[in-house]
Coordinates of C-alpha atoms and ligand atoms in Angstrom, one line a residue:
X1 CA -10.9 -16.7 7.8
X2 CA -8.1 -16.2 10.2
X3 CA -6.1 -14.6 7.4
X4 CA -9.0 -12.4 6.6
X5 CA -9.5 -11.1 10.1
X6 CA -5.8 -10.5 10.4
X7 CA -5.9 -8.6 7.2
X8 CA -8.8 -6.4 8.4
X9 CA -6.9 -5.7 11.6
X10 CA -3.9 -4.8 9.6
X11 CA -5.8 -2.6 7.4
X12 CA -7.1 -0.6 10.3
X13 CA -3.6 -0.3 11.6
X14 CA -2.3 0.7 8.3
X15 CA -4.7 3.6 8.1
X16 CA -3.4 5.1 11.2
X17 CA 0.1 4.7 10.3
X18 CA -0.5 6.0 6.9
X19 CA -1.2 9.3 8.2
X20 CA 1.9 9.4 10.1
X21 CA 4.0 8.4 7.3
X22 CA 2.7 10.8 4.9
X23 CA 3.1 13.5 7.3
X24 CA 6.6 12.6 7.5
X25 CA 7.4 12.7 3.9
X26 CA 5.4 15.7 3.1
X27 CA 5.5 17.6 6.3
X28 CA 5.6 20.9 4.6
X29 CA 3.4 20.0 1.7
X30 CA 0.8 18.2 3.4
X31 CA 0.7 19.5 6.9
X32 CA -1.4 16.7 8.5
X33 CA -2.0 13.3 7.4
X34 CA -1.7 13.0 3.7
X35 CA -2.9 9.5 4.0
X36 CA -3.9 8.0 0.8
X37 CA -7.2 6.5 1.0
X38 CA -7.0 5.0 4.3
X39 CA -8.8 2.1 5.4
X40 CA -11.5 3.5 7.6
X41 CA -11.3 2.4 11.1
X42 CA -14.0 0.0 12.0
X43 CA -14.6 -1.1 8.5
X44 CA -13.6 -4.3 6.9
X45 CA -11.6 -4.5 3.8
X46 CA -14.2 -6.4 1.9
X47 CA -11.9 -7.8 -0.6
X48 CA -12.5 -11.0 -2.4
X49 CA -10.5 -13.7 -1.0
X50 CA -9.4 -16.0 -3.7
X51 CA -10.2 -19.1 -1.8
X52 CA -10.5 -21.2 -4.9
X53 CA -8.4 -20.8 -7.9
X54 CA -11.4 -20.9 -10.1
X55 CA -13.5 -18.2 -8.5
X56 CA -12.8 -15.0 -6.7
X57 CA -15.5 -15.0 -4.1
X58 CA -16.2 -11.7 -2.4
X59 CA -16.3 -12.2 1.3
X60 CA -19.0 -9.9 2.8
X61 CA -17.7 -7.8 5.6
X62 CA -19.0 -8.9 9.0
X63 CA -17.8 -7.7 12.3
X64 CA -16.0 -4.3 12.4
X65 CA -12.9 -4.8 14.5
X66 CA -12.4 -2.6 17.5
X67 CA -10.4 0.5 16.6
X68 CA -7.1 0.3 18.3
X69 CA -4.6 2.9 17.1
X70 CA -1.8 0.9 18.6
X71 CA -2.7 -2.3 16.9
X72 CA -3.1 -0.4 13.7
X73 CA 0.4 1.1 14.1
X74 CA 1.8 -2.4 14.3
X75 CA 0.2 -3.3 11.0
X76 CA 1.9 -0.3 9.5
X77 CA 5.3 -1.6 10.7
X78 CA 4.7 -4.8 8.7
X79 CA 7.2 -6.6 11.0
X80 CA 8.4 -9.6 9.0
X81 CA 7.7 -12.2 11.7
X82 CA 4.8 -14.2 10.2
X83 CA 3.8 -15.9 7.1
X84 CA 1.1 -14.2 5.0
X85 CA -1.2 -15.5 2.4
X86 CA -0.5 -14.1 -1.1
X87 CA -3.1 -14.4 -3.7
X88 CA -1.0 -13.3 -6.6
X89 CA -0.9 -15.8 -9.5
X90 CA -4.3 -17.4 -8.8
X91 CA -6.4 -17.7 -11.9
X92 CA -8.8 -20.0 -13.6
X93 CA -7.1 -23.1 -15.1
X94 CA -5.6 -22.7 -18.6
X95 CA -5.3 -18.9 -18.4
X96 CA -1.9 -17.6 -19.4
X97 CA -0.1 -14.9 -17.5
X98 CA 1.1 -12.2 -19.9
X99 CA 2.6 -9.6 -17.6
X100 CA 2.9 -8.3 -14.1
X101 CA 3.3 -4.7 -13.0
X102 CA 4.2 -4.0 -9.4
X103 CA 4.4 -0.8 -7.5
X104 CA 6.0 -1.0 -4.0
X105 CA 6.5 1.4 -1.2
X106 CA 10.0 1.2 0.3
X107 CA 10.5 -0.9 3.4
X108 CA 11.1 0.2 7.0
X109 CA 13.2 3.2 7.3
X110 CA 14.8 5.5 9.9
X111 CA 12.7 8.6 10.7
X112 CA 12.8 11.6 8.5
X113 CA 12.6 14.0 11.5
X114 CA 13.9 13.9 15.0
X115 CA 12.3 15.2 18.1
X116 CA 14.3 18.0 19.8
X117 CA 15.8 17.3 23.2
X118 CA 15.5 13.6 22.9
X119 CA 17.9 10.9 21.9
X120 CA 17.4 9.6 18.4
X121 CA 16.4 6.0 18.3
X122 CA 19.5 3.8 18.2
X123 CA 19.2 1.6 15.1
X124 CA 22.0 -0.1 13.2
X125 CA 21.5 0.3 9.4
X126 CA 24.3 -2.0 8.4
X127 CA 23.2 -5.4 7.3
X128 CA 24.0 -8.5 9.2
X129 CA 22.5 -12.0 8.5
X130 CA 22.9 -12.9 12.2
X131 CA 20.7 -10.0 13.4
X132 CA 16.9 -10.2 13.4
X133 CA 14.9 -9.9 11.4
X134 CA 17.0 -11.8 8.9
X135 CA 16.4 -13.8 5.7
X136 CA 18.1 -16.9 4.2
X137 CA 19.0 -14.9 1.1
X138 CA 20.4 -11.9 3.0
X139 CA 24.1 -12.7 2.7
X140 CA 23.8 -13.7 -0.9
X141 CA 22.0 -10.5 -1.6
X142 CA 24.7 -8.4 0.1
X143 CA 27.4 -10.0 -2.0
X144 CA 25.4 -9.7 -5.2
X145 CA 25.0 -6.0 -4.6
X146 CA 28.7 -5.7 -4.5
X147 CA 28.8 -6.5 -8.2
X148 CA 26.3 -3.7 -9.1
X149 CA 28.7 -1.8 -11.2
X150 CA 27.9 -4.4 -13.9
X151 CA 24.4 -3.1 -14.2
X152 CA 23.2 -0.1 -16.2
X153 CA 22.2 2.9 -14.1
X154 CA 20.2 5.8 -15.5
X155 CA 21.3 9.3 -14.6
X156 CA 22.8 9.6 -11.1
X157 CA 21.5 6.3 -9.8
X158 CA 24.9 4.7 -10.2
X159 CA 26.2 6.7 -7.3
X160 CA 23.4 5.9 -4.9
X161 CA 24.6 3.3 -2.3
X162 CA 23.1 -0.1 -3.1
X163 CA 23.0 -1.2 0.5
X164 CA 22.2 0.6 3.7
X165 CA 25.5 0.9 5.4
X166 CA 25.6 3.1 8.5
X167 CA 26.0 1.7 12.0
X168 CA 23.9 4.7 13.2
X169 CA 21.2 5.0 10.6
X170 CA 20.9 8.3 8.7
X171 CA 17.6 10.1 8.3
X172 CA 15.3 8.1 6.1
X173 CA 17.8 5.3 5.5
X174 CA 16.4 1.8 4.8
X175 CA 16.9 -0.6 7.7
X176 CA 17.6 -4.3 7.7
X177 CA 13.9 -4.8 8.4
X178 CA 13.2 -2.9 5.2
X179 CA 15.5 -5.0 3.2
X180 CA 14.1 -8.2 4.6
X181 CA 10.5 -7.0 3.9
X182 CA 11.3 -6.7 0.2
X183 CA 13.3 -9.9 -0.1
X184 CA 10.1 -11.5 1.2
X185 CA 7.9 -9.6 -1.2
X186 CA 10.0 -10.7 -4.2
X187 CA 10.2 -14.2 -2.9
X188 CA 6.4 -14.4 -2.5
X189 CA 5.9 -13.3 -6.1
X190 CA 8.6 -15.7 -7.3
X191 CA 6.6 -18.5 -5.7
X192 CA 3.3 -17.2 -7.0
X193 CA 4.5 -16.9 -10.6
X194 CA 7.0 -19.7 -10.8
X195 CA 4.7 -22.1 -12.5
X196 CA 3.4 -19.5 -14.9
X197 CA 7.0 -19.0 -16.2
X198 CA 6.6 -15.2 -16.2
X199 CA 10.3 -14.6 -17.0
X200 CA 12.2 -17.3 -18.8
X201 CA 15.7 -18.3 -17.5
X202 CA 17.3 -16.5 -20.4
X203 CA 15.2 -13.3 -20.1
X204 CA 16.0 -10.4 -22.3
X205 CA 16.7 -6.9 -21.0
X206 CA 13.5 -5.6 -22.4
X207 CA 11.5 -8.1 -20.5
X208 CA 12.3 -6.6 -17.1
X209 CA 11.6 -3.0 -16.3
X210 CA 12.9 -1.5 -13.0
X211 CA 12.3 2.1 -12.0
X212 CA 12.9 4.0 -8.8
X213 CA 13.1 7.5 -7.4
X214 CA 16.6 8.8 -6.6
X215 CA 16.3 8.1 -2.9
X216 CA 18.5 5.3 -1.5
X217 CA 15.6 3.7 0.3
X218 CA 13.6 3.2 -2.8
X219 CA 16.5 2.1 -4.9
X220 CA 17.6 -0.4 -2.3
X221 CA 14.0 -1.6 -1.8
X222 CA 13.6 -2.2 -5.5
X223 CA 16.9 -4.2 -5.6
X224 CA 15.9 -6.3 -2.6
X225 CA 12.6 -7.1 -4.2
X226 CA 14.2 -8.0 -7.5
X227 CA 16.7 -10.2 -5.8
X228 CA 13.9 -12.1 -3.9
X229 CA 12.1 -12.5 -7.2
X230 CA 15.1 -13.4 -9.3
X231 CA 18.0 -14.6 -7.1
X232 CA 21.4 -14.0 -8.6
X233 CA 20.0 -12.1 -11.5
X234 CA 22.4 -11.1 -14.3
X235 CA 23.4 -7.6 -13.7
X236 CA 24.5 -7.1 -17.2
X237 CA 20.9 -7.4 -18.5
X238 CA 19.5 -5.0 -15.9
X239 CA 18.9 -1.3 -16.4
X240 CA 17.8 0.7 -13.4
X241 CA 15.7 3.7 -14.5
X242 CA 15.2 6.9 -12.7
X243 CA 11.8 8.6 -12.0
X244 CA 12.4 12.2 -10.9
X245 CA 8.9 12.8 -9.7
X246 CA 7.4 10.8 -6.8
X247 CA 4.3 10.7 -8.9
X248 CA 6.1 8.6 -11.6
X249 CA 4.7 10.9 -14.2
X250 CA 7.9 11.7 -16.1
X251 CA 9.1 13.1 -18.1
X252 CA 6.3 14.3 -20.5
X253 CA 3.1 14.2 -18.5
X254 CA 3.9 15.9 -15.2
X255 CA 2.5 19.3 -15.9
X256 CA -1.0 19.6 -14.6
X257 CA -2.1 23.0 -13.1
X258 CA -5.4 21.7 -11.7
X259 CA -3.6 19.0 -9.7
X260 CA -1.9 21.6 -7.5
X261 CA -5.1 23.5 -6.9
X262 CA -6.8 20.3 -5.6
X263 CA -3.8 19.6 -3.4
X264 CA -3.9 23.0 -1.9
X265 CA -7.6 22.7 -1.1
X266 CA -7.0 19.3 0.4
X267 CA -4.3 20.7 2.6
X268 CA -6.6 23.5 3.8
X269 CA -9.2 20.9 4.7
X270 CA -6.6 18.9 6.6
X271 CA -5.4 22.0 8.4
X272 CA -8.9 23.1 9.5
X273 CA -9.7 19.7 10.8
X274 CA -6.5 19.5 12.8
X275 CA -6.6 22.9 14.4
X276 CA -10.2 22.3 15.5
X277 CA -9.3 19.1 17.3
X278 CA -9.1 19.9 21.0
X279 CA -7.9 16.5 22.1
X280 CA -5.1 16.5 19.7
X281 CA -4.2 20.0 20.9
X282 CA -4.1 18.9 24.5
X283 CA -1.9 15.9 23.6
X284 CA 0.6 18.2 21.9
X285 CA 0.6 20.6 24.9
X286 CA 1.3 17.6 27.2
X287 CA 4.1 16.3 25.1
X288 CA 5.6 19.8 24.7
X289 CA 5.5 20.3 28.5
X290 CA 7.3 17.0 29.1
X291 CA 10.1 18.0 26.7
X292 CA 10.1 21.6 27.8
X293 CA 9.6 22.7 24.2
X294 CA 7.2 25.3 22.7
X295 CA 4.3 23.3 21.3
X296 CA 4.8 24.8 17.9
X297 CA 8.4 23.4 17.8
X298 CA 7.3 20.0 18.9
X299 CA 4.6 19.9 16.2
X300 CA 7.1 21.0 13.5
X301 CA 9.2 18.0 14.4
X302 CA 6.4 15.7 13.4
X303 CA 6.9 13.5 16.4
X304 CA 4.6 10.7 15.2
X305 CA 7.2 9.7 12.6
X306 CA 9.8 9.1 15.2
X307 CA 7.4 7.5 17.6
X308 CA 6.3 5.0 15.0
X309 CA 9.9 4.1 14.5
X310 CA 10.3 3.4 18.2
X311 CA 7.1 1.3 18.1
X312 CA 8.2 -0.7 15.1
X313 CA 11.6 -1.4 16.6
X314 CA 10.4 -2.2 20.1
X315 CA 12.1 0.8 21.6
X316 CA 10.8 2.7 24.6
X317 CA 9.3 6.1 23.7
X318 CA 11.8 8.9 24.0
X319 CA 12.4 11.0 27.1
X320 CA 13.8 14.5 27.8
X321 CA 17.6 14.4 27.8
X322 CA 19.2 16.8 30.2
X323 CA 22.3 18.6 29.1
X324 CA 24.4 16.0 30.8
X325 CA 22.7 13.3 28.7
X326 CA 20.8 11.8 31.6
X327 CA 17.1 11.2 31.3
X328 CA 15.1 13.7 33.3
X329 CA 12.6 11.8 35.4
X330 CA 9.6 9.5 34.9
X331 CA 7.2 12.2 33.8
X332 CA 9.5 13.6 31.1
X333 CA 8.8 10.9 28.5
X334 CA 6.4 10.7 25.7
X335 CA 3.6 8.2 26.2
X336 CA 1.7 5.6 24.2
X337 CA -1.5 7.5 25.1
X338 CA -0.2 10.7 23.4
X339 CA 0.9 8.7 20.4
X340 CA -2.6 7.0 20.2
X341 CA -4.2 10.4 20.3
X342 CA -2.3 11.6 17.3
X343 CA -3.2 8.4 15.5
X344 CA -6.8 8.7 16.4
X345 CA -6.9 12.2 14.8
X346 CA -5.2 10.8 11.7
X347 CA -7.9 8.3 11.4
X348 CA -10.6 11.0 11.8
X349 CA -8.8 12.8 9.1
X350 CA -8.9 9.8 6.8
X351 CA -12.6 9.6 7.1
X352 CA -13.0 13.3 6.5
X353 CA -10.8 13.1 3.5
X354 CA -12.9 10.3 2.0
X355 CA -16.0 12.2 2.7
X356 CA -15.0 15.4 1.0
X357 CA -13.5 13.8 -2.0
X358 CA -10.9 16.5 -2.7
X359 CA -8.0 14.1 -2.3
X360 CA -9.5 11.8 -4.8
X361 CA -9.6 14.6 -7.4
X362 CA -6.0 15.3 -6.7
X363 CA -5.2 11.6 -6.9
X364 CA -6.9 11.1 -10.3
X365 CA -4.7 13.8 -11.8
X366 CA -1.6 12.8 -10.0
X367 CA -1.7 9.2 -11.0
X368 CA -3.2 9.3 -14.5
X369 CA 0.2 9.4 -16.2
X370 CA 1.4 6.3 -14.3
X371 CA -1.9 4.4 -14.9
X372 CA -1.8 5.4 -18.6
X373 CA 1.7 3.8 -18.9
X374 CA 0.5 0.7 -17.1
X375 CA -2.5 0.5 -19.4
X376 CA -0.4 1.0 -22.5
X377 CA 1.9 -1.7 -21.5
X378 CA -0.9 -4.1 -20.9
X379 CA -2.5 -3.3 -24.2
X380 CA 0.8 -3.9 -26.1
X381 CA 1.5 -7.1 -24.1
X382 CA -2.0 -8.5 -25.0
X383 CA -1.4 -7.7 -28.6
X384 CA 2.1 -9.1 -28.7
X385 CA 0.9 -12.3 -27.1
X386 CA -1.2 -12.9 -30.1
X387 CA 1.5 -12.0 -32.5
X388 CA 3.9 -14.4 -30.8
X389 CA 6.6 -12.0 -29.8
X390 CA 6.8 -10.4 -26.4
X391 CA 8.3 -7.0 -26.8
X392 CA 6.8 -5.8 -23.6
X393 CA 8.3 -6.1 -20.1
X394 CA 6.9 -9.3 -18.5
X395 CA 7.8 -7.8 -15.1
X396 CA 7.7 -4.0 -14.4
X397 CA 8.6 -2.9 -10.9
X398 CA 8.2 0.7 -9.7
X399 CA 9.9 1.4 -6.4
X400 CA 8.1 4.3 -4.8
X401 CA 6.9 6.2 -1.7
X402 CA 3.7 6.4 0.3
X403 CA 3.0 9.7 -1.5
X404 CA 2.9 7.6 -4.7
X405 CA 1.0 4.5 -3.5
X406 CA -1.6 6.4 -1.5
X407 CA -2.8 8.5 -4.5
X408 CA -2.6 5.4 -6.7
X409 CA -5.0 3.6 -4.4
X410 CA -7.3 6.6 -4.3
X411 CA -7.3 7.1 -8.1
X412 CA -8.3 3.4 -8.5
X413 CA -11.2 4.0 -6.2
X414 CA -9.9 1.6 -3.5
X415 CA -11.4 3.8 -0.8
X416 CA -11.3 0.9 1.6
X417 CA -7.6 0.1 1.1
X418 CA -5.5 0.9 4.0
X419 CA -2.8 3.5 3.9
X420 CA 0.4 2.0 2.4
X421 CA 2.4 0.3 5.2
X422 CA 6.2 -0.2 4.9
X423 CA 6.9 -2.4 1.9
X424 CA 3.3 -2.3 0.7
X425 CA 2.8 -3.8 -2.8
X426 CA 0.2 -3.2 -5.5
X427 CA 0.2 -5.7 -8.3
X428 CA -1.5 -5.5 -11.7
X429 CA -1.7 -8.9 -13.5
X430 CA -2.6 -9.4 -17.1
X431 CA -4.1 -12.7 -18.1
X432 CA -5.3 -14.2 -21.4
X433 CA -8.1 -16.7 -21.4
X434 CA -7.7 -19.9 -23.4
X435 CA -8.7 -19.8 -27.1
X436 CA -11.8 -21.6 -28.1
X437 CA -15.6 -21.1 -27.8
X438 CA -16.7 -18.5 -25.2
X439 CA -17.3 -20.0 -21.8
X440 CA -20.9 -20.6 -20.8
X441 CA -22.5 -17.5 -19.4
X442 CA -19.8 -15.3 -20.8
X443 CA -21.9 -13.8 -23.5
X444 CA -20.5 -13.3 -27.0
X445 CA -16.9 -13.5 -27.5
X446 CA -15.5 -10.1 -27.7
X447 CA -12.3 -9.7 -29.8
X448 CA -10.5 -8.5 -26.7
X449 CA -7.2 -6.9 -27.0
X450 CA -5.3 -10.0 -27.8
X451 CA -4.8 -12.4 -30.6
X452 CA -4.1 -16.0 -29.8
X453 CA -7.8 -16.7 -29.5
X454 CA -8.4 -15.6 -25.9
X455 CA -9.4 -12.4 -24.3
X456 CA -7.3 -10.3 -22.0
X457 CA -8.2 -9.8 -18.3
X458 CA -6.8 -7.8 -15.4
X459 CA -6.4 -8.7 -11.7
X460 CA -5.4 -6.2 -9.1
X461 CA -3.9 -7.1 -5.7
X462 CA -3.0 -5.1 -2.8
X463 CA -0.6 -6.6 -0.2
X464 CA -1.6 -10.0 -1.5
X465 CA -5.3 -9.5 -1.3
X466 CA -7.4 -9.6 -4.5
X467 CA -9.1 -6.2 -4.8
X468 CA -10.0 -6.4 -8.5
X469 CA -13.7 -6.0 -7.9
X470 CA -13.3 -3.2 -5.4
X471 CA -11.5 -1.0 -7.9
X472 CA -13.6 1.6 -9.7
X473 CA -12.9 0.1 -13.1
X474 CA -14.5 -3.2 -12.2
X475 CA -16.9 -2.6 -9.3
X476 CA -20.0 -2.8 -11.5
X477 CA -18.8 -5.6 -13.6
X478 CA -20.9 -8.7 -13.4
X479 CA -18.8 -11.6 -12.6
X480 CA -19.6 -14.9 -14.1
X481 CA -18.4 -18.1 -12.7
X482 CA -16.6 -18.8 -15.9
X483 CA -15.1 -15.3 -16.2
X484 CA -14.0 -14.4 -12.7
X485 CA -11.6 -11.7 -13.8
X486 CA -12.0 -8.2 -15.1
X487 CA -11.8 -7.6 -18.8
X488 CA -8.8 -5.5 -19.9
X489 CA -11.1 -3.2 -21.8
X490 CA -12.8 -2.0 -18.6
X491 CA -9.4 -0.9 -17.3
X492 CA -8.5 0.8 -20.5
X493 CA -11.6 2.8 -20.7
X494 CA -11.3 3.7 -17.1
X495 CA -7.8 5.0 -17.5
X496 CA -8.4 6.8 -20.8
X497 CA -11.8 8.4 -20.0
X498 CA -13.9 7.3 -17.2
X499 CA -11.6 8.3 -14.4
X500 CA -12.1 11.9 -15.3
X501 CA -15.8 11.9 -14.9
X502 CA -15.6 13.1 -11.3
X503 CA -13.7 16.1 -12.7
X504 CA -16.3 16.8 -15.3
X505 CA -13.8 16.1 -18.0
X506 CA -13.1 13.4 -20.5
X507 CA -9.3 13.6 -20.8
X508 CA -6.3 14.3 -18.7
X509 CA -5.5 17.4 -20.7
X510 CA -9.0 18.8 -20.3
X511 CA -9.1 18.1 -16.6
X512 CA -5.6 19.6 -16.1
X513 CA -6.2 22.8 -18.0
X514 CA -9.9 23.5 -17.2
X515 CA -10.5 27.0 -15.8
X516 CA -11.1 26.8 -12.1
X517 CA -14.6 27.7 -11.0
Ligands
LIG1 C1 5.3 -9.8 15.2 O1 5.7 -8.5 15.7 C2 4.6 -7.7 16.1 C3 5.1 -6.3 16.4 O2 6.4 -6.4 16.9 C4 4.0 -8.4 17.4 O3 2.9 -7.6 17.8 C5 3.4 -9.7 16.9 O4 2.9 -10.4 18.1 C6 4.6 -10.6 16.3 N1 4.0 -11.8 15.8 C7 4.5 -12.9 15.9 C8 3.8 -14.1 15.3 O5 5.6 -13.1 16.5
LIG2 C1 30.2 -0.2 4.3 O1 31.0 0.9 4.9 C2 32.2 0.5 5.4 C3 32.9 1.7 6.0 O2 31.9 2.6 6.5 C4 33.1 -0.2 4.4 O3 34.3 -0.6 4.9 C5 32.3 -1.3 3.8 O4 33.1 -1.8 2.7 C6 31.0 -0.9 3.3 N1 30.3 -2.0 2.8 C7 29.6 -2.0 1.7 C8 29.0 -3.3 1.3 O5 29.4 -1.0 1.0
LIG3 C1 -1.3 7.7 -22.7 O1 -0.6 6.7 -23.4 C2 -0.7 6.7 -24.8 C3 0.1 5.5 -25.3 O2 -0.4 4.3 -24.7 C4 -0.1 8.0 -25.3 O3 -0.2 8.1 -26.7 C5 -0.8 9.2 -24.6 O4 -0.2 10.4 -25.0 C6 -0.8 9.1 -23.1 N1 -1.6 10.1 -22.6 C7 -1.2 10.8 -21.5 C8 -2.1 11.9 -21.1 O5 -0.1 10.6 -21.0
LIG4 C1 -19.4 19.5 -12.8 O1 -20.6 20.0 -13.4 C2 -21.7 20.1 -12.6 C3 -22.9 20.6 -13.4 O2 -22.5 21.2 -14.5 C4 -21.3 21.0 -11.4 O3 -22.4 21.1 -10.5 C5 -20.1 20.5 -10.7 O4 -19.7 21.3 -9.7 C6 -19.0 20.3 -11.7 N1 -17.9 19.6 -11.0 C7 -16.6 20.0 -11.2 C8 -15.6 19.2 -10.5 O5 -16.3 20.9 -11.9

């Protein structure tokens, strides 16, 4: 229960931060808080905690936690200073794990914007095993990255630095915290899947799929995750693939005119809500006065991104620097109260976003291509398992951004999931039930997608929590004690048809090219 309460708290925190982060990445595109589907403040996550390996029992949500924007912000930081429960790899006895597909958000990074007239936060982005937070594998990871030229790198990825390496971080650079977060993620999954022998020791290149955007923070995050999962992996068997779009839709499926229209509408909604918020306005005026800036200029510098970084790294909030470099007086500093006000508005925005549903429509179109690839891989893996030859990747890892993970959560209908914190992970597991007579209560035995006698099932996990039965594709599925997972066919029909119902369409193409109106 402790774990659950902590999770709820984290969720709430995450929501707030989400807003922030999104704003950062997409300042221009999404003026306010492009949160994905945030966890609503004051609401529990209501995920099923996989207490027992046999059953996934939904825990009814009880007491809403107090909304505290600061506590929420700490959850977003995802400071690697505690152990966390991870429910990946839990299944009924005798089920076989066929494949795992993971999408991660990059780990902790330096801000993308700086606040004028203040000193940038002093953070060292070089890696040092003796500095905190550290990880027992950090020095081995650093030396392994030094042999990266043995790997295969798609397009320009070979020239992206494989380690953060600036003693004064550059904008957006991954920090040591970010590296450690993903070493831990990989290690957790290694422990979760070890006994299922997901990847054999002599894995083949086609059994491992790694893709990333061209940013150093995603590439480095993906490598740290992979190293945690597969220490000392053989570089010569690894190909690192490049996704040009942050939506991971490439290359064929990225055109979708309707997607842009929904995004614009969503941005107008966000803008209207923000300019109508008097408390937010007052906070910006205050902050601008302290820094002797025009409020408009302060706003454009997206101060919440930088303030979050200060918070996550335990640094005092920034103060006005006089030309001589000295700090100008007590009053001339930004405050936690001002920061909390921005976060509060971001949470309000999340609730409004969920209510209007525009973002969800955008998200369905934005993430269909990725989900379609995920579904296709599962279908082929289930089939191949019957035929005895695994042609499909056993592990697929996509190293992405908040503007990827947030719409993915929304498209899956995980309205309660919190905005992706640093180093968030979303995991799709594919399982096959044992051959033999159908289990009691399971109804007739459907052919399923797989041979080998059993049927194929999906589990979905977000930051280690089982959210399978909160996702749109399995919310209405009746669980049986004997069949505690979601049939693959539910997921396939969701991705191929049902997800477009909210757009009055039955296919991606139809939804994308429908006339507006
Ligand atoms: C971990 O760090 C966070 C934020 O820095 C802090 O609030 C929390 O108390 C720390 N937890 C532990 C167990 O040290
Ligand atoms: C990091 O950069 C320094 C110089 O800036 C260089 O000497 C060092 O070899 C680099 N380390 C790695 C691992 O790239
Ligand atoms: C979805 O994936 C299938 C293969 O699994 C492919 O044939 C189809 O074109 C894809 N559809 C879209 C819209 O990407
Ligand atoms: C879908 O169709 C219904 C009725 O035909 C209409 O009221 C609704 O606005 C349509 N929704 C979209 C997203 O086009």
